[in-house]
Amino acid sequence: MSAGRWTLLYIVAARLLLALSLIGESLKEDHQLASPLNAYPRLREGTYLFNHGISPYSGGTFRHSPLFLPFFSWLPDSPYLNASLWTLVDCISAWALVSIWNARSGGVRSRGVLLASMYLINPYLFLPSLATSTASFDNALLLLAIKFACERRTPPCLFSLAFASQLSLPSILLLPPILLLLLSDAKSHLASPKSFSTSYSAVAPVVLEFFAYFATLTGAATIATGGWSWAANTWGAGLILPDLTPNPGLWWYFFTEMFDHFRPFFLMVFSMHLLIYVAPVCIKFQHDPLYATFILVGLIAMFKPYPTLADAGLFLTMFTLFPETYRYLRYPIVTALLHLHAFLLLPLFHHLWVGAGTGNANFFYASSLVFGVANGGAILDAIWAGLRIAVGEVGEDYAVMQE
Amino acid sequence: MRFLFYLPLSLIFSLFSLLALTACAADLEAFQRASARARIGQFFDRNAVGASSESKHTNNWAVLVCSSRYWFNYRHMSNTLGMYRTVKRLGIPDSNIILMLADDAACNPRNRFPGCVYADAGRHLDLYGENIEVDYRGYEVTVENLLRVLTGRVEPSVPRSKRLLSDDRSNIFVYMTGHGGNEFLKFQDNEEMSTFDVADAFEQMWQKKRYNEMFFMVDTCQAKSMYSKLYSPNILATGSSQVGENSYSYENDMDVGVAVIDGFTHFTLEFMENINKTSATNMQEFANKIRSHADVRSDLFHRPLDRTLITDFFGGVAHAEVIESPITTSVTTVSVESIAPEELGLREPVADLLINVSAAADDVEDHYAHFGGKQQDGWAIVAGLVGYVVMRERRQ
């Protein structure tokens, strides 16, 4: 086995040992790592109610999709089992990431180990996995969907995307770029943009197939729980924001201090805000849909209602798929330091607020604003670099600027 | 297409390892549960307050009254606050304590240590502190309000925190301090409460089943007269002095400038310092500790003092029982006729309560039946979808 493979094995073994050491037991309810849609204790509460014949959505704490229920009500609640399962899910995600790279680069294998290890050791990704938050499942399904799209395997791609959308509704916004990806290829066209052309007859069956899978899964969930209450509690949670548990996102603080009169308006504004990014990004990067997917993943991670660190972690790890952009990033160090700053401040201010009682919510929200600026800076830099490549080399006397 | 050949084999292998892991996990869990049960049993046997206490009370209340105002009666307020801190420490929550202070010593302009009330010369312990809830303060402390609180005949507008919401399983500790005389207690320097009023109020409480047992402690001059006319059962009473005799303060603090504690209460608090929630000290030892001419009246009290715990009155100790068998949440309908109220130990008819329970049970039954029916269909659909996707994959 090559050195790279050994490295990967060590990393996986270290991850597994760290998870089996049950260091994550105290992290299960951590607000940065697990949101109300993701937290493991809530999942267990839902399966408990489910096993005793009570609707799991009657309690108000369980906001996971009903599709989690059969597997987790069968699985015993053993921390060792969870550790192994979550490490396995992360390994699947890393494998999917490497497959995406292979499809994009056409077989330059030497970087595969780097990508896999970037996924496995990214603290934004392995901490939620230690905390057994189901954000790891969301990431895995997204990466699988992108992988199958890069390999132009339509049914698994659309099924994974439909499943991912069932678990976390904002993921449905990735349908347009993944559609573009399915209809073109994953190879890097950033340097040579050309407009995307296809016919409706190619697009329509794919879209219909996605919505067929989505509808089937929705129907299965409805039949299984015997009603539509699950939709209001899972997808509705992202639209109505009933649960204002702190998270590293931008929504919760706004809505804690908002008067009820304005609440519907601002809920609409925040949801529309997510929607408006899809079309422009897909149009601008129609020549390289994988890059459009990447940008949208970052935007969703930043602006979704209940984010965790895992969403931003996925975006940052996907940077490794685009090494051609590295020389055109204008301020990578600033972004990296902002992320480091936010990563250190978020738990610190959370503890000051909730643990020690000497701070207040403003401290924590300020650190999540730093996190947002870090994410925003990364997205903006990625957009710049992606577009800048097309300009190519410029002479000494010239500089590329944005008007 | 080689992987297609290995696919079922790897599936079987992973299934097998998953089963093995599950078995290990279940085994580990059972072991942990058994050892946890053993440890819980040891804990309760070791600290079995419930085993040695014979009292049948389930909750504790305290009514602490300081009836005199003005700065020079600082010691009466610190008496009451000392008792307040003691019962709070031993577990009675603020919601079960009615604290009446006729004057505010802590925020009095003459107090050199604002916000603080001390009970010893040297000021080692601040009894006022930050975590205090005074229910009746200042001019609200009147004879009428005290009797209304005791008997429960309060205006509808009186908030819950100012009511004595005791029931027939409550042990109540009533403490009164102030200036007293032969068969009276002076309130606010302008009215008096007589011992007959107190006796009648206690009898009303007994008639309305507002207490299980009561401990009545008085620290005033001629304190014995205050409980001499009681005639209701299950009352243990103690006072600081005999009829015709004065009670004296214990010590002065030179910086506060007045006497800071009365003798009887001082010795009582000193005794209480050695009591904690798990203490098995009984009331006889307390009675023995009261020196000088303090007195204890126990003829109305039905239990022997050496088998009555201090914490029956001073503490809010909960009794817990470890149940061995697991409790299943099964739904059963309850028939009203089959249970006689006497069996349950209640004195009121239970028909109304049980009818509501059975109605709720029917609802849950319906919901249960409706919910549990179609799970398998849902999961079958998902499995079918997965199979369809795999099939399409293999066809490509």
mmCIF file of C-alpha atoms in Angstrom, chain A residues 50 52-56 66-67 69-70 74 76-78 80-81 152-153 155-156 159 163 209 213 216-217 220 223-226, chain B residues 18-19 21-22 25-26 28-29 32 329 364 367-368 370-372 374-379 381-382 385-386 388-389 392-393 396:
data_model
loop_
_atom_site.group_PDB
_atom_site.id
_atom_site.type_symbol
_atom_site.label_atom_id
_atom_site.label_comp_id
_atom_site.label_asym_id
_atom_site.label_seq_id
_atom_site.Cartn_x
_atom_site.Cartn_y
_atom_site.Cartn_z
ATOM 1 C CA PHE A 50 -42.110 6.549 18.187
ATOM 2 C CA HIS A 52 -44.068 3.819 22.405
ATOM 3 C CA GLY A 53 -46.683 4.554 19.819
ATOM 4 C CA ILE A 54 -46.846 8.304 20.328
ATOM 5 C CA SER A 55 -46.372 10.681 17.442
ATOM 6 C CA PRO A 56 -42.785 11.893 17.773
ATOM 7 C CA PRO A 66 -39.331 10.773 9.708
ATOM 8 C CA LEU A 67 -36.927 8.920 7.430
ATOM 9 C CA LEU A 69 -37.001 6.883 12.532
ATOM 10 C CA PRO A 70 -36.872 3.259 11.316
ATOM 11 C CA TRP A 74 -33.875 -0.249 15.443
ATOM 12 C CA PRO A 76 -29.556 0.469 20.039
ATOM 13 C CA ASP A 77 -28.394 3.595 21.775
ATOM 14 C CA SER A 78 -24.810 2.604 22.314
ATOM 15 C CA TYR A 80 -19.625 2.913 20.670
ATOM 16 C CA LEU A 81 -21.995 1.988 17.893
ATOM 17 C CA ARG A 152 -23.537 11.237 -14.717
ATOM 18 C CA ARG A 153 -25.455 8.531 -12.900
ATOM 19 C CA PRO A 155 -31.021 7.923 -10.625
ATOM 20 C CA PRO A 156 -28.658 7.641 -7.624
ATOM 21 C CA PHE A 159 -32.332 9.947 -5.142
ATOM 22 C CA PHE A 163 -33.155 12.245 0.415
ATOM 23 C CA GLU A 209 -37.649 12.203 -11.967
ATOM 24 C CA TYR A 213 -38.450 10.625 -5.952
ATOM 25 C CA THR A 216 -42.396 9.292 -3.077
ATOM 26 C CA LEU A 217 -40.195 9.955 -0.082
ATOM 27 C CA ALA A 220 -43.502 7.393 2.576
ATOM 28 C CA ILE A 223 -47.751 7.191 5.572
ATOM 29 C CA ALA A 224 -45.234 6.119 8.186
ATOM 30 C CA THR A 225 -46.149 8.795 10.705
ATOM 31 C CA GLY A 226 -49.836 8.776 9.831
ATOM 32 C CA LEU B 18 -23.217 -5.066 12.677
ATOM 33 C CA LEU B 19 -25.122 -7.812 14.487
ATOM 34 C CA LEU B 21 -21.557 -5.047 17.456
ATOM 35 C CA THR B 22 -25.222 -4.783 18.418
ATOM 36 C CA ALA B 25 -23.578 -3.035 22.794
ATOM 37 C CA ALA B 26 -26.712 -4.615 24.277
ATOM 38 C CA LEU B 28 -22.703 -3.687 27.801
ATOM 39 C CA GLU B 29 -25.910 -1.795 28.327
ATOM 40 C CA GLN B 32 -24.364 -1.038 33.119
ATOM 41 C CA THR B 329 -46.387 2.970 29.925
ATOM 42 C CA VAL B 364 -54.605 7.914 23.733
ATOM 43 C CA HIS B 367 -54.239 7.765 18.773
ATOM 44 C CA TYR B 368 -52.063 4.784 19.476
ATOM 45 C CA HIS B 370 -54.081 5.092 14.445
ATOM 46 C CA PHE B 371 -50.401 5.892 14.692
ATOM 47 C CA GLY B 372 -48.966 2.435 14.914
ATOM 48 C CA LYS B 374 -48.980 2.058 8.861
ATOM 49 C CA GLN B 375 -45.322 2.339 9.676
ATOM 50 C CA GLN B 376 -44.372 -0.725 7.720
ATOM 51 C CA ASP B 377 -46.037 0.627 4.588
ATOM 52 C CA GLY B 378 -43.976 3.777 4.746
ATOM 53 C CA TRP B 379 -40.691 1.955 5.152
ATOM 54 C CA ILE B 381 -42.087 2.440 0.050
ATOM 55 C CA VAL B 382 -38.625 3.779 0.838
ATOM 56 C CA LEU B 385 -37.533 3.264 -4.047
ATOM 57 C CA VAL B 386 -33.987 2.287 -3.121
ATOM 58 C CA TYR B 388 -35.740 0.853 -8.009
ATOM 59 C CA VAL B 389 -32.733 3.176 -8.050
ATOM 60 C CA ARG B 392 -31.825 1.392 -12.810
ATOM 61 C CA GLU B 393 -28.180 1.723 -11.953
ATOM 62 C CA GLN B 396 -27.172 1.320 -17.230
#
